[in-house]
Structures are given as structure tokens and as C-alpha cells.
XYZ file of C-alpha atoms in Angstrom:
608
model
C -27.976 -1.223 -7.675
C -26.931 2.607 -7.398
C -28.485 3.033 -3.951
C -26.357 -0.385 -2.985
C -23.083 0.982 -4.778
C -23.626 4.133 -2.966
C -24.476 2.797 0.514
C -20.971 0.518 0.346
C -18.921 3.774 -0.737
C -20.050 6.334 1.730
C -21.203 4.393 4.813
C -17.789 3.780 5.953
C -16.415 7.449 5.397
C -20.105 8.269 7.248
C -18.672 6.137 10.033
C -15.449 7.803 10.274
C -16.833 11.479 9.866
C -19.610 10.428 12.833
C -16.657 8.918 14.846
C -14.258 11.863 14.277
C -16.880 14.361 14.823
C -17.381 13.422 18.262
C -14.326 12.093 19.220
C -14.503 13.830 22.459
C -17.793 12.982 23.400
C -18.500 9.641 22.191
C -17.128 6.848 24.595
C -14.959 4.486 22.772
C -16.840 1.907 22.725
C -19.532 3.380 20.612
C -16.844 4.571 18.073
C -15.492 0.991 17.567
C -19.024 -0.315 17.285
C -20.379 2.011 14.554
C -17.119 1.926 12.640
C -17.273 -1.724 12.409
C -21.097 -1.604 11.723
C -20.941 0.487 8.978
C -17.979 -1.465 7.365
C -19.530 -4.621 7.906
C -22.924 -3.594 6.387
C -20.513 -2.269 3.239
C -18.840 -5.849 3.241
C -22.022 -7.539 2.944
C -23.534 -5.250 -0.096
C -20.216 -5.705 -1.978
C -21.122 -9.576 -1.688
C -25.124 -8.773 -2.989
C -23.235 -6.077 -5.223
C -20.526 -8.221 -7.129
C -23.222 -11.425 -7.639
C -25.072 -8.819 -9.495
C -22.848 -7.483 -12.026
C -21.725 -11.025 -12.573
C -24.848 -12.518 -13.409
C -25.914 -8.936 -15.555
C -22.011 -9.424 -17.633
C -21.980 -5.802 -17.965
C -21.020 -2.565 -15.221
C -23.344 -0.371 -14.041
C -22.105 3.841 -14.459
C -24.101 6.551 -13.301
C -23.521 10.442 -12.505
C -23.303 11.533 -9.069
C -23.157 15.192 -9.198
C -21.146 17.657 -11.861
C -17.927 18.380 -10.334
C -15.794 20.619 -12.538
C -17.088 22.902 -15.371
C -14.907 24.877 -17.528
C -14.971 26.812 -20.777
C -14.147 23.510 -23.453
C -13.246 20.897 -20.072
C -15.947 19.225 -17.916
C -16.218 16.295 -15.697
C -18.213 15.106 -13.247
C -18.048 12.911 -9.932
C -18.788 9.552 -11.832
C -18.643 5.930 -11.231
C -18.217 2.434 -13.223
C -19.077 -0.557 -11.372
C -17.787 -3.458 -13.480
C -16.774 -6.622 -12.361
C -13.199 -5.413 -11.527
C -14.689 -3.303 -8.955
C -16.797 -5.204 -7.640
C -14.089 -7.879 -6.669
C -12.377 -4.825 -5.397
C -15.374 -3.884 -3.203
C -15.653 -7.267 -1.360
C -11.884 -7.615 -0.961
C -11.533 -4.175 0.535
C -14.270 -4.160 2.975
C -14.026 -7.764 4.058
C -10.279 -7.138 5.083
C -11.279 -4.147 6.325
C -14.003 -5.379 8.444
C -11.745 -7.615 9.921
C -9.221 -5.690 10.703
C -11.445 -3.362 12.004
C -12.901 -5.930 14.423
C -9.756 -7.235 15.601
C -8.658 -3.518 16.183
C -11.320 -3.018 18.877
C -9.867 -5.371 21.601
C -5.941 -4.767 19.938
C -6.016 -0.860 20.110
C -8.580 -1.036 22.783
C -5.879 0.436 25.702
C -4.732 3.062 23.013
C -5.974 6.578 23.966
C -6.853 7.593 20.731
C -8.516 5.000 19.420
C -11.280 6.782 18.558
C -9.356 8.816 16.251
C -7.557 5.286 14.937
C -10.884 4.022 14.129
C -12.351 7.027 12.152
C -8.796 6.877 10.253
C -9.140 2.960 9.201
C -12.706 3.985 8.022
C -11.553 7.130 5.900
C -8.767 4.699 4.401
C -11.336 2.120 3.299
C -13.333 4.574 1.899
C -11.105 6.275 -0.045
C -9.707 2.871 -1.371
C -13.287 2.406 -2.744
C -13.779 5.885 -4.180
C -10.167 4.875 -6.053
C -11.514 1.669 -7.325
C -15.228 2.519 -8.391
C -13.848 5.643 -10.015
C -14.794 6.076 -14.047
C -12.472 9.019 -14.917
C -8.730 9.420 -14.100
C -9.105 12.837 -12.320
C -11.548 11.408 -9.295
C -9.352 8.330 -9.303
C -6.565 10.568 -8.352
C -8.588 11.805 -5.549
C -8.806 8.134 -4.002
C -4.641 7.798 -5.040
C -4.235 10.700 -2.707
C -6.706 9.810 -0.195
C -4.958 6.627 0.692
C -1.546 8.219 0.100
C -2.931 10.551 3.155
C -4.718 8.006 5.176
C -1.355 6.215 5.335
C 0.755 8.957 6.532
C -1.803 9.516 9.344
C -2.023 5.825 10.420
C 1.607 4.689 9.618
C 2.873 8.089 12.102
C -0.847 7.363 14.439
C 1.968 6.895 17.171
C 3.063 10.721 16.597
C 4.529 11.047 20.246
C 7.660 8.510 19.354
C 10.297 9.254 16.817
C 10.175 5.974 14.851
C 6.690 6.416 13.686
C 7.116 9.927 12.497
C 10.075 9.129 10.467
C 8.640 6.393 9.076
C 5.169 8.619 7.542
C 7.294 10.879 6.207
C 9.366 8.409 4.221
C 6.134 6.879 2.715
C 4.994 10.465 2.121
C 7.624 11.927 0.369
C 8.665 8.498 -1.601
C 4.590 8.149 -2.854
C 5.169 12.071 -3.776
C 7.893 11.253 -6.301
C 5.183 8.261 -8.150
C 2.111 10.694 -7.250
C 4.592 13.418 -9.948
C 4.771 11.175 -12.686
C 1.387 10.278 -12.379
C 0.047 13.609 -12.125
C 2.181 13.690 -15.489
C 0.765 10.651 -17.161
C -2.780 12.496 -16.446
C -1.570 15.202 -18.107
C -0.526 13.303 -21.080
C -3.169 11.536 -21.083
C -5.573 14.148 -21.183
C -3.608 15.952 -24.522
C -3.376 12.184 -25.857
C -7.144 10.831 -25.908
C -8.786 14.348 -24.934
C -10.812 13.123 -22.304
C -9.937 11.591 -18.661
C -13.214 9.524 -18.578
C -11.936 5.866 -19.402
C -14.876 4.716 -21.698
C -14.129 7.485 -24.172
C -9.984 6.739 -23.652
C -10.520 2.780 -24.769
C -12.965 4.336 -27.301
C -10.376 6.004 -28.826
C -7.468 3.924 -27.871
C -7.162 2.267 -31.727
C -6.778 6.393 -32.715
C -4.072 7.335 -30.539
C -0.378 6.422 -31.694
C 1.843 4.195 -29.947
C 4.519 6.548 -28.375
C 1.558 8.367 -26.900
C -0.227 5.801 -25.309
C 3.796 4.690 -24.576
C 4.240 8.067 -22.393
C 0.979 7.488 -20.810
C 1.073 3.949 -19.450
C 5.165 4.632 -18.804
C 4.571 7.486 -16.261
C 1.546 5.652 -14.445
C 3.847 2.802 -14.385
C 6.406 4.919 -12.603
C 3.040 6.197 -9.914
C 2.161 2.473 -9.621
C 6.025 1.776 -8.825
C 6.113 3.672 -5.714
C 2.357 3.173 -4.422
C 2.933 -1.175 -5.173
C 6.745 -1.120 -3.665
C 8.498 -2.252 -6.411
C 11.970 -1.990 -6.363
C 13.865 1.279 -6.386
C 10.959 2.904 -4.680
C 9.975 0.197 -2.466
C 11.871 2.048 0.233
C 9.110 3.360 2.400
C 6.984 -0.219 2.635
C 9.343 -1.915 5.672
C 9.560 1.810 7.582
C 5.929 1.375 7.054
C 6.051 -1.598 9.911
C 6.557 1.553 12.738
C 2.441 1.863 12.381
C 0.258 -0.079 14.776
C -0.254 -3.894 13.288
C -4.130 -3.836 12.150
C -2.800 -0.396 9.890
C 0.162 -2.878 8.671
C -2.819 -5.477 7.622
C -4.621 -2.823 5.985
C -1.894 -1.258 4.005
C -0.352 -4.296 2.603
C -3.495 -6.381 1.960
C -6.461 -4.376 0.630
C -5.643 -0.622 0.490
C -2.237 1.285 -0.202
C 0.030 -1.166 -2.339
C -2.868 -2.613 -4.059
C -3.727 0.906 -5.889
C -0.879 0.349 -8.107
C -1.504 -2.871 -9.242
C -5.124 -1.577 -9.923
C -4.315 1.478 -11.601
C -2.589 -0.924 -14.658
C -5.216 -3.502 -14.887
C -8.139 -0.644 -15.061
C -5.782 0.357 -17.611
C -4.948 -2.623 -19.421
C -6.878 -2.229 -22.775
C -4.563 0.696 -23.728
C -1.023 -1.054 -21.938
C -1.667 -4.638 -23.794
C -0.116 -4.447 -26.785
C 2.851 -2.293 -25.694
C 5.596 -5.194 -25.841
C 8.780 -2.444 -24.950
C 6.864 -1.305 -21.612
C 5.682 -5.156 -21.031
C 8.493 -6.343 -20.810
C 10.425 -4.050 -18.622
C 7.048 -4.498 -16.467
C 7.921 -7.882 -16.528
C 11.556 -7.615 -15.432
C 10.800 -5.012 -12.622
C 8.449 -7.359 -10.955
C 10.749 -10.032 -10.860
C 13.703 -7.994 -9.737
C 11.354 -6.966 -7.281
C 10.040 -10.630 -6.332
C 13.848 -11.562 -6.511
C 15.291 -8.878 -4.010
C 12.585 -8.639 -1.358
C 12.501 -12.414 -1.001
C 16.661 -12.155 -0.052
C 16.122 -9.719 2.066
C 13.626 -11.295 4.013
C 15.711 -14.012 4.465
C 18.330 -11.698 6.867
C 15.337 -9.684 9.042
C 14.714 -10.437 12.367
C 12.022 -8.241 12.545
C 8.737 -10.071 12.516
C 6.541 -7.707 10.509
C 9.533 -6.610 8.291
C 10.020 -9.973 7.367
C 5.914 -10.460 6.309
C 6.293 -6.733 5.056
C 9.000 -7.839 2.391
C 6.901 -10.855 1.702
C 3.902 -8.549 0.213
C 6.825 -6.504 -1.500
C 8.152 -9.926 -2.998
C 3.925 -11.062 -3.995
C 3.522 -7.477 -5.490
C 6.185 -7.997 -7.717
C 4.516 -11.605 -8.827
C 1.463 -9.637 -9.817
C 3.557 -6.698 -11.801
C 5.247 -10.102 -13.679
C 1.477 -11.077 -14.555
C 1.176 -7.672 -15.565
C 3.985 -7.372 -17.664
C 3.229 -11.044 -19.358
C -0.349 -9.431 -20.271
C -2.076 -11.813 -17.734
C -4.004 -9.043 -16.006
C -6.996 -11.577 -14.387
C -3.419 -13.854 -13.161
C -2.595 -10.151 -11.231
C -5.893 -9.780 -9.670
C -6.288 -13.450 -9.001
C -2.925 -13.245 -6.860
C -4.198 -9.836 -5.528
C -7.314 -10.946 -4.113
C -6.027 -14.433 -2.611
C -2.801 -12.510 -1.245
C -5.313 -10.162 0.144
C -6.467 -12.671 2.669
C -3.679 -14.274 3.605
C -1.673 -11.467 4.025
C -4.005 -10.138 6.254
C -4.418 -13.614 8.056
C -0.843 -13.029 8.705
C -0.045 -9.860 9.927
C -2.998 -10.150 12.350
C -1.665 -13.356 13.241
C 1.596 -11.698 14.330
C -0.439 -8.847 16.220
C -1.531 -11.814 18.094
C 2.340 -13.491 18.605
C 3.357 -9.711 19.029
C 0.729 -8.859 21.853
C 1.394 -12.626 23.862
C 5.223 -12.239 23.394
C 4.687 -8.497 25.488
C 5.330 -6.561 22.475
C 8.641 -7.720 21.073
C 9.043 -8.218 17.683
C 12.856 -9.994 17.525
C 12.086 -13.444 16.099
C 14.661 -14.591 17.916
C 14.099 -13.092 21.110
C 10.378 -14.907 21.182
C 9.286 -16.874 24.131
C 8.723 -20.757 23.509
C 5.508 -20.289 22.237
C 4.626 -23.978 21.196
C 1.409 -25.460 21.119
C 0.350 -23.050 23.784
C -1.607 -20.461 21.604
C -2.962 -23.068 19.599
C -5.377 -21.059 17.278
C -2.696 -18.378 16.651
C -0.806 -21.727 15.494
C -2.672 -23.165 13.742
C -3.829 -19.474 11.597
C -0.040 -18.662 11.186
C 0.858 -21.245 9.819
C -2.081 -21.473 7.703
C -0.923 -18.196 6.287
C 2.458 -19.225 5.928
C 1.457 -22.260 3.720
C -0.811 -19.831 1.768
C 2.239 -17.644 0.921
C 4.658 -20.564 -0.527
C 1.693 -21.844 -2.453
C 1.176 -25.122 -0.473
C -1.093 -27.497 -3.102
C -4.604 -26.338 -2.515
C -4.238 -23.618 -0.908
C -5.313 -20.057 -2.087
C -1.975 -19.010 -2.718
C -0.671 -22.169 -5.048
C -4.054 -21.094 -7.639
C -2.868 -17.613 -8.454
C 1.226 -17.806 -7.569
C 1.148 -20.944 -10.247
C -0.938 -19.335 -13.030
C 1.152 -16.267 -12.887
C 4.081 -18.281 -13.392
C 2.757 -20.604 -16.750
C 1.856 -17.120 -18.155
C 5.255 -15.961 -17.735
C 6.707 -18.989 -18.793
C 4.831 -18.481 -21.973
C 5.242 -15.021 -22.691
C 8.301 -13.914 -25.355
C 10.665 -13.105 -22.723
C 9.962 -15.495 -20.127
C 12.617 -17.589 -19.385
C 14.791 -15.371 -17.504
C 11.565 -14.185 -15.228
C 10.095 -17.261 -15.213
C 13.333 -18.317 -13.544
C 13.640 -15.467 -11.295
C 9.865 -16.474 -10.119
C 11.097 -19.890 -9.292
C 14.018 -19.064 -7.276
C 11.802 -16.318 -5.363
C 9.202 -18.941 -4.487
C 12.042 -21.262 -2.844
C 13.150 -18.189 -1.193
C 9.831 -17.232 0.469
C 8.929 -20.650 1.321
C 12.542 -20.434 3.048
C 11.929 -17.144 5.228
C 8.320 -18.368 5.833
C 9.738 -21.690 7.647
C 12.033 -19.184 9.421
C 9.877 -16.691 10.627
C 7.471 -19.967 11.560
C 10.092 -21.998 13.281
C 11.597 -19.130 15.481
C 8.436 -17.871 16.368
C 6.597 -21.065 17.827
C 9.305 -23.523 17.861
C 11.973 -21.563 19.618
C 13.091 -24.655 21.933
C 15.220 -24.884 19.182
C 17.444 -22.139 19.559
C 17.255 -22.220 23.659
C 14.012 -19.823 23.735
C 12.752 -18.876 27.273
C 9.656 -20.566 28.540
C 6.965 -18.468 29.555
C 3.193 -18.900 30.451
C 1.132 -18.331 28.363
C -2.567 -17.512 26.982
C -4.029 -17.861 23.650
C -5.237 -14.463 22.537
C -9.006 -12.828 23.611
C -12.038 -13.891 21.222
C -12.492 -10.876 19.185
C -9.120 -11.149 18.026
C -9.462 -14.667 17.129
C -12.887 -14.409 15.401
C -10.680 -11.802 12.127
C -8.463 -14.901 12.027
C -10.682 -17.323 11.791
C -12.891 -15.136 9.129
C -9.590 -14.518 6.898
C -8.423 -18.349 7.595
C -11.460 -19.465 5.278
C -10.482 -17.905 2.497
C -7.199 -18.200 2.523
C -7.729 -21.946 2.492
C -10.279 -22.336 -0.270
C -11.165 -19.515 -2.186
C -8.323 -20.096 -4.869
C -10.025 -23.160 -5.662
C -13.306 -21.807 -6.625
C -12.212 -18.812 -8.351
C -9.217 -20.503 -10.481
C -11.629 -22.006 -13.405
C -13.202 -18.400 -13.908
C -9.539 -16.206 -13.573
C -7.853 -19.032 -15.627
C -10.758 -19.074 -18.420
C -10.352 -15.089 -17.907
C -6.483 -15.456 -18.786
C -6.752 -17.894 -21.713
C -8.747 -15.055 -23.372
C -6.169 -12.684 -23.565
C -2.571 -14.544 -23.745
C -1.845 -17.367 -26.250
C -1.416 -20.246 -24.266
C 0.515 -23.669 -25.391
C 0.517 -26.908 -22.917
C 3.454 -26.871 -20.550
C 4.791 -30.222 -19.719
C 3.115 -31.787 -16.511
C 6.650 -31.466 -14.263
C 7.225 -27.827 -15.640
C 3.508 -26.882 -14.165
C 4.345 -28.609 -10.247
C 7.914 -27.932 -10.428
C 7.236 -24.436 -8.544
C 4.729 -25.970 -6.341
C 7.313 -29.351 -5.549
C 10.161 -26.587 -5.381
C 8.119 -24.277 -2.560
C 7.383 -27.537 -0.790
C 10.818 -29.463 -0.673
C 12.190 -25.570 0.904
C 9.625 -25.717 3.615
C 10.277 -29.370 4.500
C 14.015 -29.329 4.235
C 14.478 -26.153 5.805
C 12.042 -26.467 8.656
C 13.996 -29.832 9.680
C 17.309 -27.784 9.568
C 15.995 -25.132 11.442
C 13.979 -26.849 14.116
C 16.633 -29.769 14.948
C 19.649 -27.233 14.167
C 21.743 -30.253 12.694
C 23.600 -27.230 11.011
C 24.693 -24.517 13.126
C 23.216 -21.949 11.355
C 25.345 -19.498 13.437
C 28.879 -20.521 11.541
C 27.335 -20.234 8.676
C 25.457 -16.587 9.119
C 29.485 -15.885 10.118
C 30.868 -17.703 7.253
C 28.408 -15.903 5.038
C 28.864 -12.852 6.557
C 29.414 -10.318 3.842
C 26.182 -11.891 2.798
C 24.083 -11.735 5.379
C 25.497 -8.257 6.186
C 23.840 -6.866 2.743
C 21.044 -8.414 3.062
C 20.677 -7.245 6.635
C 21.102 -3.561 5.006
C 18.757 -4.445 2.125
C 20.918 -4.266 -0.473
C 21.967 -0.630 0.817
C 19.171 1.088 -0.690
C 18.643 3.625 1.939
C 22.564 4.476 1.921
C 22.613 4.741 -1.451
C 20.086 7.606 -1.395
C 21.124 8.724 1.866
C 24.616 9.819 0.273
C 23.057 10.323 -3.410
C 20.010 12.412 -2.499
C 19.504 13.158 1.195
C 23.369 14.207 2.053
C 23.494 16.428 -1.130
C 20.943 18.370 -0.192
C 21.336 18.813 2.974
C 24.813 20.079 2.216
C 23.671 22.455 -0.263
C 21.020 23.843 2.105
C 23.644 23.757 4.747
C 26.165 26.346 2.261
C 22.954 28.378 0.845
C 20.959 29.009 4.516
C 23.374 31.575 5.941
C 23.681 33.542 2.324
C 20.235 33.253 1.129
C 17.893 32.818 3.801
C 19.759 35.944 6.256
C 20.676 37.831 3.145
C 17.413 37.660 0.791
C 14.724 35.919 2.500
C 15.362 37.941 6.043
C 15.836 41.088 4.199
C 13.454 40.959 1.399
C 11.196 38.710 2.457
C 8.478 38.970 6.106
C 11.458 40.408 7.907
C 12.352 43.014 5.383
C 8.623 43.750 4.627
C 7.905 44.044 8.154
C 10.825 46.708 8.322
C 9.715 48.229 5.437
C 5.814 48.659 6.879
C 7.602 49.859 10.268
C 9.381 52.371 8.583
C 6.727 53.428 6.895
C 4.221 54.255 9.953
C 7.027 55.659 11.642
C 6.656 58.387 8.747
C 3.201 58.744 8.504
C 2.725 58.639 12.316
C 4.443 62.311 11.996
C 1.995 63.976 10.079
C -0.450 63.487 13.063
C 0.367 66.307 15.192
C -2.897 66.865 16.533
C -2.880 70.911 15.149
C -5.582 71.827 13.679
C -4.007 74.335 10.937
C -1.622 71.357 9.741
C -4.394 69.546 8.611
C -5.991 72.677 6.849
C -2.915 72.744 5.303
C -2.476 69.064 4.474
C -5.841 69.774 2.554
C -5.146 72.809 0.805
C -2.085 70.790 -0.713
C -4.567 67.674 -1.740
C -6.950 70.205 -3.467
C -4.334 72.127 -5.528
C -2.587 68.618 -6.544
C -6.051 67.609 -7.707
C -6.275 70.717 -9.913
């Protein structure tokens, strides 16, 4: 099982390296196939892989190589493969697989789509090295390889200004959670003495509370900005400027799931730490809460799935907080693949509509791209937690966990009001998209998407409809472990489910026969709609808090400090300094001989 844990780790960054390597020489076509390969032979070993460790009950850890040795510190490049990361394994490299896939007929007029395919490759494999890691340092390495993978793939469109702007927002906003985890690493190290996580829940029982507090605090604060949650969730709709399979990849299986995996690897020293549970708890909800009303004013069809996943991440930091940690990774794994199923599924509406991405601009799509149909709005139902459907297993057990935790009621409520709003933008997004008739859309011909775009669909469709139901009894047994449960009444455990569902209905009729007019009442709700539209005026608020100050203050300080220290003391002033000096010593050289004689006789009666 070592050879098979190594194969899935390293065969896709040996894809990207082989891909990168001869980017210039390799046609593209033999890029796209042996990235793909080499994912897809990972994919199916994480299936083999995770059926073992299962049926064993217990992880397998072994020693790669020693990595660094110091005087009283060591630690080596080591990995755990538990169950955890096994479920990881397959959910990364399926979605990656298929995104990979459907990027070689999307990208496929791209330029550089050699160098987009070695960078999806280095993404999944760093998401793996972060997941299989069994100390906190080499998990770091994977928490800043994806951090870097995104940048690259998020700007991949370097040449436009949108793009650019947008990788440096994610980089420098992931830098502020990547501080206060490099802190928490720190602390933890002092705290347990060791950054290898079977000795830190060793020891856990020996380490005071306000230790462990600081610890699982400041990775809380690293897993806020890497999961989106609010107040550093700025960078995930900017994120959108990236090509759409990157946009899959990023919000299903890689980036914004580290977070949420960094606290459940870390669970058996967080659980017990009511104070940091429960403003866990309320985060996530205020972070469910505000990306589902801002979704509800974008017209933008990837922003509006790109605060959807902002809205389901803060579902799974609710589990979190309410100790349910199998509830978060149940949600995580069948968001995963419907997430995906969607944002490929608006690559496809994206690509037939000629690239635009105004909902409202959309051609009257119809009927006539019927598989693209029929997986969007598979996706959608997914999302509001239709009954039966992947989504409604996990979304609903997070919520009866909540409900039952000691402060519940207010978050339990906040839950409920977010699902009716996502099953209202969902019906939005849907309705506009394929339905646009409605709203006087212009009719166009046109073709359902190519086959190798369709096939990703289809693979992430099957999942998405019916893998909830045969993982539920083993994450709900998995839940009932750890949090005391008691028996909700039958009403309180479909009123989320009959809530998502009456939204959808009543809002798709209102929508799609317009017996409102939606238009007087965006303008009577204007003020609204207008902050929602700005998202809640999070970027101004920095803008003038953060960004204006300093540029002021670099504005005042350039012309003192930077002409009258840096430029005179710093290269400038050395280079001066250096001129100066040759211009001193170049006048010794005369080129007489008795000068030098002399030169010398001075040297030797110094020395004596």
C-alpha cells in the first residue's frame, strides 16, 4: 500500500514536471493526454487505496526520506494515510480528472495550454501532499503549494488586467491566514514540542487549555482566509477572472477545501474547546448567511456559483463549530461533486452563449443543449438539497447537529434562512440562463457542447445524484459517536428540506411567468439590491481602511525617504561611494616605475 500511496501522490506532479519540461517541444496534444493519464491512473488507486484502509480500520504511516536535522529538532518527509485521507485522495483526483478532461477540448484553442495543464497537475498534487501529510511543517508545504498554484492559474490569463488583479488579491489575502498560521505552528511547536500529529494528540490531555486555545485560534484564522469565510472571503469571487475548469478546481477539491481540512485533521485537540466552537459556529453561519444574499444580486454567472461554495463552506465551518467534524467532510465531499458538476456546466452555457457571462444577457437557451440542461440543473437541485440528492444527506445532518448543539438556535436559524436563500439564487441563475423567453432573451442557434466536455459532466452527474445516499449511514453513525444526539421532531428534520423546495417551486414560477415584475421591485428595493450588488461593501471598506491609508502614507514618505535615504544610502549611494572610490585608487596607477618602488618601500616600513 506504500508503493500505491506513493504512485497517487507523485504521478500527477510527474505529469506536470514531464509536461512543463517540454513545453516547447511536446505538441499539445501529448501534454493533455499524459496529464490526464497520470491523474486518472491516481484517481483509480485512491479508489483501490481508500477500500483498503477501510476494510484494515487503521492508517498506514511510513518515512519517506529525513528532511530537516538540527541540533535538539528533527523531522522528516512523512505521511499518514488514514481514512480521512483517503476520502481526500479519491475526491481530489476524481474532480481533478475531470476537470482535467474537460480542459482538453475547453482550453484546447488556448496557446498555453500546455503550461495550463502542467499547472492543474502541480495543483492536484500539492493538494495531496497537504492532505496525506503526518506533521504540520510538510503540511504547510502543500498550504503553500496550492496557495501558489492558485495565483498562477487564477492570473493564467497574465496578458489582461482583470486576471492579474484578481491573483494578487487571492495572494496577498491567503498571506494574511498563511501569518497566523505560520504562528499557530509556532505555538504549536512550544505547546506539544513536536509538529508530528501522533505525538500532538498523544500529548493533547498534557497541554493546558489556553495553549491548545492559541493553537487551534490562529489555524482557525489560516483556515478563514484559505475556506472564504467571511471577512477574508474577499479574494474567492475575484477568483472567477481564472479560466472555468481552474474555477472547478479551486472551489471543489483543492484551494478552499484546505481549510476545512486543516480543522478536522485537527479535531482531537479543537473538540472540547466550547469558547472557539462556538464562535466557529457563528462565523460559518454569518458566512452561509451573507454569501447566500449576495448571490441573490450577481449577474455574473460564475460569481453567483462562486458565492454559493462561499455560502456551503460556511455550512461545513457550522458542522465544525457544532463538533460534527464527519457532518463537515460529508458536505465537503458531496459539495465536491456538485460544485464541480456546476461550474463545468456553466463552462459549457459560457462557451455556447460565445463567452458572456451576464445571466441576463444569455441567449434563449431552452431545451436546445439538452445534456447541459439536464446536468445544470442536476447541480442546482444538488445545491438546495432536493430529497435524495447528494446535497439534502450532508446539508440536513449538518443542520440536526447544529440544532442540537448548546448554542444552536440562532445558527440553526441562520442555516435555514440560507438554504431558502440558495435554493432562491439557484432558480435564478437556472431560470435566466435556459429559460430566458421569459425576460425577452434573443433566440439563437444553437449546439449542445462537443463530447469530451460532456463525458466530466456526466462522470460528476453520478455522484452528485447518489453518493449521499450510500455514504449517509456510515458519516451519520460517524457523527453520533462524537456529539450527543436527542430525536428531533419529524417536521423539525424536513422543515429545511420542505423550506429549500417550496423556494425553488415558488420562485421558479415567479421568475419564469414574471407575474411580478421583478424590475419594480429590484427599484423599489433598491437600497437593497444596491448593497448586495456591492457585497455588503467589503472591498470599500478595506479599500478606504487599508489600501487608501497606505497608499497615502507611501505617497508622503516616497519623496523623503526613498530620494533622501534609500537613493543616497542605499545602491545609488553605494554605487557613488564605489565610484568615488576607484576614481582614487585609479590615481596611484601612473604607470612609473619608481612610484611603485616607492609605494613598496612605504608597505614594508608600515609592516615593521
Amino acid at each position: 500500500m506504500i508503493a500505491i500511496s506513493l504512485f497517487i501522490l507523485f504521478l500527477p506532479l510527474l505529469g506536470s514536471a514531464v509536461s512543463y519540461a517540454f513545453r516547447r517541444s511536446f505538441r499539445a496534444q501529448v501534454a493533455q493526454v499524459a496529464t490526464t493519464s497520470f491523474v486518472g491512473i491516481s484517481c483509480l488507486l485512491s479508489f483501490v487505496l481508500a477500500y483498503t484502509v477501510y476494510t484494515q480500520k487503521g492508517p498506514i504511516q511510513f518515512v519517506l526520506a529525513p528532511w530537516v536535522l538540527l541540533s535538539g529538532f528533527s523531522i522528516n518527509w512523512s505521511f499518514s494515510i488514514d481514512i480521512l485521507t483517503a476520502v481526500m485522495f479519491v475526491v481530489v483526483t476524481f474532480v481533478s480528472f475531470c476537470v482535467h478532461l474537460y480542459s482538453t477540448n475547453y482550453m484546447k484553442f488556448d496557446k498555453s495550454i500546455v503550461r495550463f495543464m502542467s499547472y492543474l497537475s502541480l495543483f492536484t498534487f500539492m493538494m495531496l501532499l497537504l492532505v496525506s501529510s503526518a506533521n504540520l511543517l510538510q503540511l504547510f508545504v502543500g498550504w503553500e503549494g496550492v496557495g501558489l498554484c492558485s495565483y498562477l492559474l487564477i492570473g493564467f490569463w497574465f496578458e489582461k488586467d482583470g486576471p492579474c488583479q484578481a491573483s494578487y488579491k487571492a495572494f496577498v489575502v491567503n498571506r494574511i491566514g498563511d501569518f497566523f498560521f505560520i504562528l499557530g505552528i509556532a505555538v504549536a511547536y512550544v505547546s506539544f514540542g513536536s509538529l508530528d500529529f501522533s505525538e500532538i494528540f498523544a500529548h493533547k490531555a498534557d497541554v493546558q487549555d489556553h495553549a491548545a486555545m492559541w493553537v487551534c485560534g490562529l489555524f482557525f484564522i489560516g483556515a478563514m482566509a484559505k475556506s472564504a469565510q467571511i471577512g477574508l472571503h474577499v479574494w474567492l469571487p475575484d477568483a472567477m477572472e481564472g479560466p472555468t475548469p481552474v474555477s472547478a478546481l479551486i472551489h471543489a477539491a483543492t484551494m478552499v477545501t484546505a481549510g476545512i481540512f486543516l480543522l478536522v485533521r485537527f479535531s482531537p485537540v479543537l473538540n472540547g474547546l466550547e469558547t472557539l466552537n462556538t464562535i466557529i459556529l457563528y462565523v460559518g453561519a454569518l458566512t452561509a448567511f451573507y454569501a447566500g444574499t449576495v448571490a441573490l444580486a450577481q449577474n455574473d454567472l460564475k460569481r453567483i456559483i462562486a458565492f454559493s461554495t462561499c455560502s456551503q463552506l460556511g455550512y461545513m465551518m457550522m458542522a465544525i463549530g457544532a463538533t460534527a467534524y464527519s457532518a463537515a467532510l460529508f458536505h465537503l465531499v458531496t459539495h465536491a461533486f456538485f460544485k464541480a458538476l456546476l461550474f463545468l456546466s456553466a463552462g459549457s452555457v459560457i462557451s455556447l452563449a460565445k463567452g458572456e457571462h451576464d445571466v441576463r444577457k444569455m441567449p434563449e437557451f431552452g431545451f436546445k443543449a439538452p445534456v447541459t440542461y439536464i446536468m445544470m440543473l442536476i447541480g442546482s437541485l444538488a445545491l438546495i438539497g432536493a430529497p435524495f440528492l447528494s446535497g439534502y444527506y450532508s446539508k440536513d445532518l449538518i443542520l440536526e447537529t447544529v440544532m442540537q448543539s448548546k448554542v444552536g438556535m440562532i445558527p440553526y436559524v441562520i442555516g435555514v434562512i440560507s438554504v431558502a436563500l440558495t435554493a432562491i439564487y439557484s432558480v435564478r441563475l437556472f431560470v435566466y440562463v435556459f429559460h430566458s423567453k421569459a425576460r425577452g432573451g434573443d433566440s439563437v442557434e444553437i449546439n449542445e457542447s462537443p463530447f469530451m466536455m460532456l463525458v466530466p459532466l456526466g462522470l460528476l452527474a453520478i455522484p452528485s445524484l447518489g453518493i449521499g445516499y450510500f455514504l449517509a449511514p456510515y458519516f451519520t453513525e460517524a457523527v453520533e459517536g462524537m456529539v450527543h444526539t436527542i430525536i428531533l421532531p419529524e417536521w423539525q428534520k424536513w422543515l429545511p428540506t420542505g423550506i429549500a423546495c417550496s423556494c425553488f417551486l415558488v420562485f421558479f414560477y415567479i421568475f419564469y411567468r414574471q407575474k411580478a415584475s421583478l424590475g419594480q421591485l429590484v427599484k423599489l428595493a433598491g437600497p437593497v439590491h444596491k448593497f448586495l450588488a456591492s457585497k455588503w461593501y467589503f472591498d470599500e471598506l478595506y479599500s478606504w481602511i487599508i489600501v487608501k491609508p497606505f497608499q497615502f502614507m507611501a505617497g508622503k514618505m516616497a519623496p523623503l525617504f526613498e530620494t533622501k535615504v534609500i537613493d543616497r544610502y542605499g545602491p545609488n549611494g553605494l554605487a557613488r561611494f564605489i565610484s568615488v572610490l576607484f576614481q582614487m585608487v585609479s590615481k596611484i596607477q601612473t604607470g612609473a616605475m619608481y612610484h611603485y618602488m616607492f609605494y613598496m618601500l612605504c608597505l614594508s616600513l608600515i609592516h615593521i
